[in-house]
PDB file of C-alpha atoms in Angstrom:
ATOM      1  CA  UNK A  77       9.851   6.762  -6.279  1.00 42.00           C
ATOM      2  CA  UNK A  78      10.657   6.726  -9.960  1.00 46.00           C
ATOM      3  CA  UNK A  79       8.920   8.836 -12.531  1.00 46.00           C
ATOM      4  CA  UNK A  80       7.094   5.849 -13.975  1.00 46.00           C
ATOM      5  CA  UNK A  81       5.295   4.894 -10.772  1.00 46.00           C
ATOM      6  CA  UNK A  82       4.272   8.513 -10.311  1.00 45.00           C
ATOM      7  CA  UNK A  83       2.884   8.419 -13.859  1.00 45.00           C
ATOM      8  CA  UNK A  84       0.886   5.288 -13.185  1.00 47.00           C
ATOM      9  CA  UNK A  85      -0.998   6.464 -10.100  1.00 46.00           C
ATOM     10  CA  UNK A  86      -3.127   9.091 -11.912  1.00 44.00           C
ATOM     11  CA  UNK A  87      -4.117   6.453 -14.474  1.00 48.00           C
ATOM     12  CA  UNK A  88      -5.825   4.489 -11.710  1.00 48.00           C
ATOM     13  CA  UNK A  89      -8.229   7.385 -11.306  1.00 47.00           C
ATOM     14  CA  UNK A  90      -8.482   8.196 -15.018  1.00 50.00           C
ATOM     15  CA  UNK A  91     -11.284   7.382 -17.426  1.00 55.00           C
ATOM     16  CA  UNK A  92      -9.187   4.650 -18.998  1.00 62.00           C
ATOM     17  CA  UNK A  93     -11.395   1.583 -18.884  1.00 72.00           C
ATOM     18  CA  UNK A  94      -8.595  -0.984 -18.751  1.00 74.00           C
ATOM     19  CA  UNK A  95      -6.727   0.610 -15.837  1.00 74.00           C
ATOM     20  CA  UNK A  96      -9.916   1.158 -13.897  1.00 74.00           C
ATOM     21  CA  UNK A  97     -10.680  -2.571 -14.028  1.00 83.00           C
ATOM     22  CA  UNK A  98      -7.544  -3.448 -12.066  1.00 82.00           C
ATOM     23  CA  UNK A  99      -7.942  -4.616  -8.495  1.00 85.00           C
ATOM     24  CA  UNK A 100      -5.839  -3.035  -5.768  1.00 82.00           C
ATOM     25  CA  UNK A 101      -3.374  -5.924  -5.893  1.00 85.00           C
ATOM     26  CA  UNK A 102      -3.140  -5.674  -9.673  1.00 86.00           C
ATOM     27  CA  UNK A 103      -2.551  -1.930  -9.516  1.00 83.00           C
ATOM     28  CA  UNK A 104       0.354  -2.388  -7.115  1.00 85.00           C
ATOM     29  CA  UNK A 105       1.779  -5.299  -9.128  1.00 86.00           C
ATOM     30  CA  UNK A 106       1.593  -3.328 -12.358  1.00 85.00           C
ATOM     31  CA  UNK A 107       3.234  -0.337 -10.658  1.00 83.00           C
ATOM     32  CA  UNK A 108       6.098  -2.568  -9.537  1.00 84.00           C
ATOM     33  CA  UNK A 109       6.559  -4.071 -13.003  1.00 86.00           C
ATOM     34  CA  UNK A 110       6.352  -0.668 -14.625  1.00 83.00           C
ATOM     35  CA  UNK A 111       8.828   0.810 -12.160  1.00 82.00           C
ATOM     36  CA  UNK A 112      11.389  -1.884 -12.899  1.00 84.00           C
ATOM     37  CA  UNK A 113      11.113  -1.067 -16.595  1.00 85.00           C
ATOM     38  CA  UNK A 114      13.077   2.133 -15.944  1.00 80.00           C
ATOM     39  CA  UNK A 115      16.091   0.009 -15.037  1.00 82.00           C
ATOM     40  CA  UNK A 116      15.618  -2.314 -17.999  1.00 84.00           C
ATOM     41  CA  UNK A 117      15.646   0.644 -20.371  1.00 85.00           C
ATOM     42  CA  UNK A 118      19.197   1.418 -19.285  1.00 83.00           C
ATOM     43  CA  UNK A 119      20.398  -2.107 -20.089  1.00 81.00           C
ATOM     44  CA  UNK A 120      20.341  -3.380 -23.662  1.00 80.00           C
ATOM     45  CA  UNK A 121      20.366  -6.909 -22.281  1.00 81.00           C
ATOM     46  CA  UNK A 122      16.707  -6.351 -21.481  1.00 86.00           C
ATOM     47  CA  UNK A 123      15.733  -5.237 -24.997  1.00 86.00           C
ATOM     48  CA  UNK A 124      13.843  -7.617 -27.254  1.00 84.00           C
ATOM     49  CA  UNK A 125      15.101  -6.872 -30.775  1.00 84.00           C
ATOM     50  CA  UNK A 126      12.321  -8.804 -32.464  1.00 84.00           C
ATOM     51  CA  UNK A 127       9.601  -6.817 -30.743  1.00 83.00           C
ATOM     52  CA  UNK A 128      11.574  -3.604 -30.434  1.00 86.00           C
ATOM     53  CA  UNK A 129      10.674  -3.228 -26.768  1.00 86.00           C
ATOM     54  CA  UNK A 130      12.359  -3.402 -23.389  1.00 87.00           C
ATOM     55  CA  UNK A 131      11.089  -6.049 -21.025  1.00 89.00           C
ATOM     56  CA  UNK A 132      11.073  -6.816 -17.303  1.00 88.00           C
ATOM     57  CA  UNK A 133      11.815 -10.014 -15.400  1.00 86.00           C
ATOM     58  CA  UNK A 134       9.721 -10.353 -12.254  1.00 84.00           C
ATOM     59  CA  UNK A 135       9.043 -13.608 -10.447  1.00 83.00           C
ATOM     60  CA  UNK A 136       5.707 -14.602  -8.958  1.00 81.00           C
ATOM     61  CA  UNK A 137       7.341 -14.854  -5.552  1.00 84.00           C
ATOM     62  CA  UNK A 138       8.669 -11.305  -5.689  1.00 85.00           C
ATOM     63  CA  UNK A 139       5.327  -9.825  -6.707  1.00 87.00           C
ATOM     64  CA  UNK A 140       3.510 -11.922  -4.116  1.00 87.00           C
ATOM     65  CA  UNK A 141       5.814 -10.595  -1.396  1.00 85.00           C
ATOM     66  CA  UNK A 142       5.392  -6.996  -2.551  1.00 83.00           C
ATOM     67  CA  UNK A 143       1.610  -7.230  -2.707  1.00 83.00           C
ATOM     68  CA  UNK A 144       1.286  -9.339   0.447  1.00 83.00           C
ATOM     69  CA  UNK A 145      -0.560 -12.066  -1.441  1.00 86.00           C
ATOM     70  CA  UNK A 146       0.162 -15.546  -2.822  1.00 89.00           C
ATOM     71  CA  UNK A 147       1.775 -16.703  -6.060  1.00 87.00           C
ATOM     72  CA  UNK A 148      -1.606 -18.043  -7.154  1.00 90.00           C
ATOM     73  CA  UNK A 149      -3.133 -14.595  -6.729  1.00 90.00           C
ATOM     74  CA  UNK A 150      -0.315 -13.083  -8.790  1.00 89.00           C
ATOM     75  CA  UNK A 151      -0.866 -15.672 -11.539  1.00 89.00           C
ATOM     76  CA  UNK A 152      -4.512 -14.589 -11.767  1.00 91.00           C
ATOM     77  CA  UNK A 153      -3.473 -10.928 -11.688  1.00 90.00           C
ATOM     78  CA  UNK A 154      -1.000 -11.424 -14.542  1.00 90.00           C
ATOM     79  CA  UNK A 155      -3.626 -13.197 -16.626  1.00 90.00           C
ATOM     80  CA  UNK A 156      -6.139 -10.404 -15.990  1.00 90.00           C
ATOM     81  CA  UNK A 157      -3.638  -7.703 -16.971  1.00 89.00           C
ATOM     82  CA  UNK A 158      -2.861  -9.632 -20.165  1.00 89.00           C
ATOM     83  CA  UNK A 159      -6.566  -9.939 -20.972  1.00 89.00           C
ATOM     84  CA  UNK A 160      -6.999  -6.192 -20.472  1.00 87.00           C
ATOM     85  CA  UNK A 161      -4.106  -5.482 -22.829  1.00 86.00           C
ATOM     86  CA  UNK A 162      -1.970  -3.858 -20.136  1.00 86.00           C
ATOM     87  CA  UNK A 163       0.684  -6.538 -20.154  1.00 87.00           C
ATOM     88  CA  UNK A 164       2.085  -9.058 -22.603  1.00 87.00           C
ATOM     89  CA  UNK A 165       4.369 -11.996 -21.958  1.00 86.00           C
ATOM     90  CA  UNK A 166       6.963 -13.738 -24.089  1.00 84.00           C
ATOM     91  CA  UNK A 167       8.522 -17.052 -23.164  1.00 76.00           C
ATOM     92  CA  UNK A 168      12.190 -17.573 -24.001  1.00 68.00           C
ATOM     93  CA  UNK A 169      13.996 -20.801 -24.829  1.00 63.00           C
ATOM     94  CA  UNK A 170      15.175 -21.256 -21.244  1.00 62.00           C
ATOM     95  CA  UNK A 171      11.704 -20.853 -19.773  1.00 61.00           C
ATOM     96  CA  UNK A 172      12.112 -17.306 -18.470  1.00 67.00           C
ATOM     97  CA  UNK A 173       9.135 -15.051 -19.050  1.00 78.00           C
ATOM     98  CA  UNK A 174       9.652 -11.536 -20.363  1.00 85.00           C
ATOM     99  CA  UNK A 175       7.033  -9.044 -19.178  1.00 89.00           C
ATOM    100  CA  UNK A 176       6.124  -6.153 -21.486  1.00 89.00           C
ATOM    101  CA  UNK A 177       3.980  -3.560 -19.640  1.00 86.00           C
ATOM    102  CA  UNK A 178       2.005  -1.192 -21.844  1.00 81.00           C
ATOM    103  CA  UNK A 179       3.220   2.351 -21.255  1.00 66.00           C
ATOM    104  CA  UNK A 180       0.758   5.132 -20.355  1.00 55.00           C
ATOM    105  CA  UNK A 181       1.462   7.046 -23.569  1.00 55.00           C
ATOM    106  CA  UNK A 182       0.811   3.896 -25.604  1.00 59.00           C
ATOM    107  CA  UNK A 183      -2.506   3.392 -23.837  1.00 54.00           C
ATOM    108  CA  UNK A 184      -3.406   7.061 -24.335  1.00 49.00           C
ATOM    109  CA  UNK A 185      -2.769   6.721 -28.076  1.00 49.00           C
ATOM    110  CA  UNK A 186      -4.724   3.452 -28.133  1.00 46.00           C
ATOM    111  CA  UNK A 187      -1.697   1.673 -29.540  1.00 42.00           C
ATOM    112  CA  UNK A 188      -2.315  -2.050 -29.879  1.00 43.00           C
ATOM    113  CA  UNK A 189       0.082  -4.453 -28.247  1.00 39.00           C
ATOM    114  CA  UNK A 190       2.329  -6.131 -30.804  1.00 38.00           C
ATOM    115  CA  UNK A 191       0.532  -9.384 -31.633  1.00 35.00           C
ATOM    116  CA  UNK A 192       3.786 -11.346 -31.367  1.00 35.00           C
ATOM    117  CA  UNK A 193       4.174 -10.194 -27.770  1.00 37.00           C
ATOM    118  CA  UNK A 194       1.007 -11.925 -26.617  1.00 40.00           C
ATOM    119  CA  UNK A 195       1.664 -15.399 -25.356  1.00 39.00           C
ATOM    120  CA  UNK A 196      -0.539 -18.005 -26.911  1.00 33.00           C
ATOM    121  CA  UNK A 197      -0.581 -19.795 -23.571  1.00 37.00           C
ATOM    122  CA  UNK A 198      -1.281 -16.884 -21.201  1.00 36.00           C
ATOM    123  CA  UNK A 199      -4.364 -18.847 -20.162  1.00 34.00           C
ATOM    124  CA  UNK A 200      -2.116 -21.542 -18.723  1.00 32.00           C
ATOM    125  CA  UNK A 201      -2.493 -21.450 -14.914  1.00 31.00           C
ATOM    126  CA  UNK A 202       1.222 -21.863 -14.225  1.00 32.00           C
ATOM    127  CA  UNK A 203       2.662 -19.280 -16.639  1.00 30.00           C
ATOM    128  CA  UNK A 204       5.980 -19.481 -14.857  1.00 31.00           C
ATOM    129  CA  UNK A 205       7.301 -23.022 -14.233  1.00 28.00           C
ATOM    130  CA  UNK A 206       9.104 -23.944 -11.041  1.00 31.00           C
ATOM    131  CA  UNK A 207      12.328 -24.972 -12.767  1.00 29.00           C
ATOM    132  CA  UNK A 208      12.901 -21.384 -13.908  1.00 30.00           C
ATOM    133  CA  UNK A 209      13.221 -19.951 -10.402  1.00 32.00           C
ATOM    134  CA  UNK A 210      16.999 -19.574 -10.617  1.00 28.00           C
ATOM    135  CA  UNK A 211      16.857 -17.882 -13.984  1.00 35.00           C
ATOM    136  CA  UNK A 212      14.178 -15.507 -12.760  1.00 36.00           C
ATOM    137  CA  UNK A 213      16.073 -14.486  -9.666  1.00 37.00           C
ATOM    138  CA  UNK A 214      19.316 -14.036 -11.560  1.00 37.00           C
ATOM    139  CA  UNK A 215      17.821 -11.825 -14.236  1.00 40.00           C
ATOM    140  CA  UNK A 216      15.753  -9.910 -11.731  1.00 42.00           C
ATOM    141  CA  UNK A 217      18.825  -8.827  -9.818  1.00 42.00           C
ATOM    142  CA  UNK A 218      20.496  -7.726 -13.013  1.00 44.00           C
ATOM    143  CA  UNK A 219      17.455  -5.688 -13.914  1.00 43.00           C
ATOM    144  CA  UNK A 220      17.572  -3.782 -10.644  1.00 40.00           C
ATOM    145  CA  UNK A 221      21.278  -3.039 -10.982  1.00 37.00           C
ATOM    146  CA  UNK A 222      21.273  -1.856 -14.591  1.00 37.00           C
ATOM    147  CA  UNK A 223      21.645   1.776 -13.509  1.00 34.00           C
ATOM    148  CA  UNK A 224      23.674   3.496 -10.848  1.00 34.00           C
ATOM    149  CA  UNK A 225      22.240   3.967  -7.383  1.00 33.00           C
ATOM    150  CA  UNK A 226      21.774   7.673  -8.012  1.00 31.00           C
ATOM    151  CA  UNK A 227      19.717   6.957 -11.146  1.00 35.00           C
ATOM    152  CA  UNK A 228      17.592   4.103  -9.877  1.00 36.00           C
ATOM    153  CA  UNK A 229      15.076   3.886  -7.062  1.00 38.00           C
ATOM    154  CA  UNK A 230      14.765   0.147  -6.248  1.00 40.00           C
ATOM    155  CA  UNK A 231      11.178  -1.038  -6.052  1.00 41.00           C
ATOM    156  CA  UNK A 232      11.868  -2.551  -2.634  1.00 40.00           C
ATOM    157  CA  UNK A 233      12.217   0.979  -1.231  1.00 38.00           C
ATOM    158  CA  UNK A 234       8.994   2.301  -2.694  1.00 46.00           C
ATOM    159  CA  UNK A 235       6.308   3.001  -0.154  1.00 61.00           C
ATOM    160  CA  UNK A 236       3.798   0.464  -1.413  1.00 70.00           C
ATOM    161  CA  UNK A 237       1.429   1.386   1.413  1.00 75.00           C
ATOM    162  CA  UNK A 238       0.874   4.703  -0.360  1.00 79.00           C
ATOM    163  CA  UNK A 239       0.020   2.872  -3.573  1.00 77.00           C
ATOM    164  CA  UNK A 240      -2.419   0.644  -1.698  1.00 82.00           C
ATOM    165  CA  UNK A 241      -4.080   3.607  -0.011  1.00 86.00           C
ATOM    166  CA  UNK A 242      -4.255   5.555  -3.285  1.00 85.00           C
ATOM    167  CA  UNK A 243      -5.928   2.649  -5.026  1.00 86.00           C
ATOM    168  CA  UNK A 244      -8.231   1.857  -2.091  1.00 89.00           C
ATOM    169  CA  UNK A 245      -9.321   5.482  -1.802  1.00 90.00           C
ATOM    170  CA  UNK A 246     -10.080   5.557  -5.518  1.00 88.00           C
ATOM    171  CA  UNK A 247     -12.240   2.459  -5.126  1.00 89.00           C
ATOM    172  CA  UNK A 248     -14.175   3.947  -2.203  1.00 92.00           C
ATOM    173  CA  UNK A 249     -15.023   7.013  -4.280  1.00 91.00           C
ATOM    174  CA  UNK A 250     -15.698   5.354  -7.637  1.00 88.00           C
ATOM    175  CA  UNK A 251     -17.321   2.081  -6.578  1.00 89.00           C
ATOM    176  CA  UNK A 252     -18.985   2.933  -3.260  1.00 91.00           C
ATOM    177  CA  UNK A 253     -19.582   6.654  -3.891  1.00 93.00           C
ATOM    178  CA  UNK A 254     -18.127   7.609  -0.531  1.00 95.00           C
ATOM    179  CA  UNK A 255     -17.705  11.405  -0.289  1.00 94.00           C
ATOM    180  CA  UNK A 256     -14.176  12.545  -1.090  1.00 94.00           C
ATOM    181  CA  UNK A 257     -13.948  14.527   2.148  1.00 94.00           C
ATOM    182  CA  UNK A 258     -14.742  11.381   4.132  1.00 95.00           C
ATOM    183  CA  UNK A 259     -12.147   9.361   2.207  1.00 94.00           C
ATOM    184  CA  UNK A 260      -9.469  11.967   2.881  1.00 93.00           C
ATOM    185  CA  UNK A 261     -10.355  11.931   6.574  1.00 94.00           C
ATOM    186  CA  UNK A 262      -9.996   8.146   6.658  1.00 94.00           C
ATOM    187  CA  UNK A 263      -6.603   8.473   4.973  1.00 92.00           C
ATOM    188  CA  UNK A 264      -5.478  10.987   7.577  1.00 91.00           C
ATOM    189  CA  UNK A 265      -6.532   8.843  10.537  1.00 91.00           C
ATOM    190  CA  UNK A 266      -4.904   5.744   9.021  1.00 90.00           C
ATOM    191  CA  UNK A 267      -1.442   7.353   9.137  1.00 86.00           C
ATOM    192  CA  UNK A 268      -0.286   5.527   6.022  1.00 84.00           C
ATOM    193  CA  UNK A 269      -1.482   2.086   7.155  1.00 86.00           C
ATOM    194  CA  UNK A 270      -3.827   0.465   4.625  1.00 87.00           C
ATOM    195  CA  UNK A 271      -4.958  -2.190   7.105  1.00 89.00           C
ATOM    196  CA  UNK A 272      -6.091   0.458   9.583  1.00 91.00           C
ATOM    197  CA  UNK A 273      -7.932   2.331   6.846  1.00 93.00           C
ATOM    198  CA  UNK A 274      -9.727  -0.869   5.834  1.00 92.00           C
ATOM    199  CA  UNK A 275     -10.711  -1.578   9.434  1.00 94.00           C
ATOM    200  CA  UNK A 276     -12.236   1.884   9.859  1.00 95.00           C
ATOM    201  CA  UNK A 277     -14.020   1.630   6.513  1.00 96.00           C
ATOM    202  CA  UNK A 278     -15.410  -1.805   7.353  1.00 95.00           C
ATOM    203  CA  UNK A 279     -16.910  -0.525  10.602  1.00 96.00           C
ATOM    204  CA  UNK A 280     -18.545   2.390   8.775  1.00 96.00           C
ATOM    205  CA  UNK A 281     -19.988   0.168   6.061  1.00 96.00           C
ATOM    206  CA  UNK A 282     -21.239  -2.376   8.588  1.00 96.00           C
ATOM    207  CA  UNK A 283     -22.991   0.370  10.540  1.00 96.00           C
ATOM    208  CA  UNK A 284     -24.569   1.717   7.348  1.00 96.00           C
ATOM    209  CA  UNK A 285     -25.749  -1.745   6.327  1.00 95.00           C
ATOM    210  CA  UNK A 286     -27.163  -2.359   9.802  1.00 95.00           C
ATOM    211  CA  UNK A 287     -29.311   0.780   9.578  1.00 95.00           C
ATOM    212  CA  UNK A 288     -30.430  -0.147   6.065  1.00 95.00           C
ATOM    213  CA  UNK A 289     -31.421  -3.656   7.164  1.00 95.00           C
ATOM    214  CA  UNK A 290     -33.447  -2.283  10.050  1.00 94.00           C
ATOM    215  CA  UNK A 291     -35.255   0.236   7.830  1.00 92.00           C
ATOM    216  CA  UNK A 292     -35.835  -2.372   5.164  1.00 92.00           C
ATOM    217  CA  UNK A 293     -37.237  -4.875   7.663  1.00 93.00           C
ATOM    218  CA  UNK A 294     -39.709  -2.208   8.743  1.00 91.00           C
ATOM    219  CA  UNK A 295     -40.835  -1.883   5.115  1.00 91.00           C
ATOM    220  CA  UNK A 296     -39.606   1.708   4.891  1.00 89.00           C
ATOM    221  CA  UNK A 297     -40.026   2.691   1.256  1.00 90.00           C
ATOM    222  CA  UNK A 298     -36.858   4.754   1.105  1.00 91.00           C
ATOM    223  CA  UNK A 299     -34.602   2.455   3.120  1.00 90.00           C
ATOM    224  CA  UNK A 300     -31.971   2.309   0.404  1.00 91.00           C
ATOM    225  CA  UNK A 301     -31.970   5.977  -0.626  1.00 92.00           C
ATOM    226  CA  UNK A 302     -31.888   7.202   2.955  1.00 93.00           C
ATOM    227  CA  UNK A 303     -28.750   5.216   3.746  1.00 93.00           C
ATOM    228  CA  UNK A 304     -26.749   5.696   0.544  1.00 93.00           C
ATOM    229  CA  UNK A 305     -23.751   8.004   0.326  1.00 94.00           C
ATOM    230  CA  UNK A 306     -24.860   9.489  -2.984  1.00 91.00           C
ATOM    231  CA  UNK A 307     -28.555  10.086  -2.226  1.00 92.00           C
ATOM    232  CA  UNK A 308     -28.617  11.353   1.350  1.00 93.00           C
ATOM    233  CA  UNK A 309     -27.278  14.888   1.509  1.00 92.00           C
ATOM    234  CA  UNK A 310     -26.875  14.696   5.263  1.00 93.00           C
ATOM    235  CA  UNK A 311     -24.458  11.783   4.946  1.00 95.00           C
ATOM    236  CA  UNK A 312     -22.510  13.601   2.246  1.00 93.00           C
ATOM    237  CA  UNK A 313     -22.053  16.732   4.311  1.00 93.00           C
ATOM    238  CA  UNK A 314     -21.595  15.286   7.797  1.00 95.00           C
ATOM    239  CA  UNK A 315     -19.714  11.998   7.372  1.00 95.00           C
ATOM    240  CA  UNK A 316     -16.211  13.480   7.344  1.00 94.00           C
ATOM    241  CA  UNK A 317     -16.762  15.489  10.517  1.00 95.00           C
ATOM    242  CA  UNK A 318     -18.408  12.492  12.168  1.00 95.00           C
ATOM    243  CA  UNK A 319     -15.436  10.256  11.348  1.00 95.00           C
ATOM    244  CA  UNK A 320     -13.121  12.751  12.990  1.00 94.00           C
ATOM    245  CA  UNK A 321     -15.289  13.090  16.100  1.00 94.00           C
ATOM    246  CA  UNK A 322     -15.911   9.354  16.525  1.00 94.00           C
ATOM    247  CA  UNK A 323     -12.336   8.205  15.994  1.00 93.00           C
ATOM    248  CA  UNK A 324     -10.874  10.818  18.328  1.00 92.00           C
ATOM    249  CA  UNK A 325     -13.407   9.925  21.029  1.00 91.00           C
ATOM    250  CA  UNK A 326     -12.787   6.216  20.564  1.00 90.00           C
ATOM    251  CA  UNK A 327      -9.014   6.616  20.803  1.00 87.00           C
ATOM    252  CA  UNK A 328      -9.357   8.637  24.002  1.00 86.00           C
ATOM    253  CA  UNK A 329     -11.813   6.292  25.661  1.00 84.00           C
ATOM    254  CA  UNK A 330     -10.928   2.857  24.299  1.00 80.00           C
ATOM    255  CA  UNK A 331      -9.602   0.346  26.817  1.00 81.00           C
ATOM    256  CA  UNK A 332      -8.840  -2.233  24.132  1.00 89.00           C
ATOM    257  CA  UNK A 333      -9.481  -2.934  20.467  1.00 89.00           C
ATOM    258  CA  UNK A 334     -12.753  -4.739  21.109  1.00 91.00           C
ATOM    259  CA  UNK A 335     -14.095  -1.785  23.065  1.00 91.00           C
ATOM    260  CA  UNK A 336     -12.812   0.584  20.372  1.00 93.00           C
ATOM    261  CA  UNK A 337     -14.657  -1.288  17.607  1.00 93.00           C
ATOM    262  CA  UNK A 338     -17.891  -1.455  19.601  1.00 93.00           C
ATOM    263  CA  UNK A 339     -17.776   2.270  20.334  1.00 94.00           C
ATOM    264  CA  UNK A 340     -17.099   3.153  16.689  1.00 95.00           C
ATOM    265  CA  UNK A 341     -19.798   0.794  15.426  1.00 95.00           C
ATOM    266  CA  UNK A 342     -22.394   2.116  17.872  1.00 95.00           C
ATOM    267  CA  UNK A 343     -21.528   5.731  17.056  1.00 96.00           C
ATOM    268  CA  UNK A 344     -21.860   5.263  13.298  1.00 96.00           C
ATOM    269  CA  UNK A 345     -25.113   3.356  13.653  1.00 96.00           C
ATOM    270  CA  UNK A 346     -26.473   6.358  15.539  1.00 96.00           C
ATOM    271  CA  UNK A 347     -25.134   8.669  12.820  1.00 96.00           C
ATOM    272  CA  UNK A 348     -26.718   6.784   9.926  1.00 96.00           C
ATOM    273  CA  UNK A 349     -30.001   6.423  11.824  1.00 95.00           C
ATOM    274  CA  UNK A 350     -30.119  10.177  12.362  1.00 94.00           C
ATOM    275  CA  UNK A 351     -29.327  10.859   8.699  1.00 94.00           C
ATOM    276  CA  UNK A 352     -31.997   8.386   7.584  1.00 93.00           C
ATOM    277  CA  UNK A 353     -34.604  10.018   9.811  1.00 92.00           C
ATOM    278  CA  UNK A 354     -33.805  13.473   8.401  1.00 91.00           C
ATOM    279  CA  UNK A 355     -33.874  12.265   4.796  1.00 90.00           C
ATOM    280  CA  UNK A 356     -36.545  13.989   2.676  1.00 80.00           C
ATOM    281  CA  UNK A 357     -37.508  11.653  -0.200  1.00 76.00           C
ATOM    282  CA  UNK A 358     -39.712  14.235  -1.923  1.00 69.00           C
ATOM    283  CA  UNK A 359     -37.235  17.058  -2.256  1.00 57.00           C
ATOM    284  CA  UNK A 360     -34.038  15.137  -1.463  1.00 52.00           C
ATOM    285  CA  UNK A 361     -32.741  18.293   0.168  1.00 45.00           C
ATOM    286  CA  UNK A 362     -31.985  19.389   3.695  1.00 42.00           C
ATOM    287  CA  UNK A 363     -35.121  19.870   5.775  1.00 42.00           C
TER     288      UNK A 363
END
């Protein structure tokens, strides 16, 4: 992995407002664009003299394949990154779009994007027209090969699963307030597979919601607090160990995936019910 992608990952978890508004797909797409910039910087053919910046050529199709999404999703992602000031686009005479990612040091210094670099028509749904496919692919290949193999780490070889997991883990902690120890345990049991990690997380969240719904239907005053990661100390302290115990048991006993999911779901429902019952709303401490 190149230095630039390594630089980007910490920004996802930083206090930078713009970077923290990126979705998982956008984080991976930006990482890919930013990584390719290292090759462009070694080739003066990818330097815009008017703006004084190096640029990247990346097609919608390439980014869609890397992020396992559609070209339409990438179009929305590009527009969002432009609106956040993390990316600017310049259209050339032959219809090719030059991408100018904002570097981490520029963002840290709060340097504004050069006004000329912002496309007046970035709001246009199809920011890259179909008839420019050949030009995009041709320039993209040149961008990758601007440095020797020993100097460049092609984006196609980057372990994007790690980027996905890094971003997903950050979201679980920042948006859902899941304990860090629990997130790390989920990472470990996913063995580098983001889809597996999402499946485990979904089962946990469904179980938690099920317990909340039951408590809420019974008019329990503290239904929400007793089932939240951040307000129930028992959940905070015991979730990681419970994940380990449940997943190991499920793997040893499961006859098929359906049975596995039922066992995990039932086990976590029991866990959250127990934590809710032990919750002390007055002191909010262990009792």
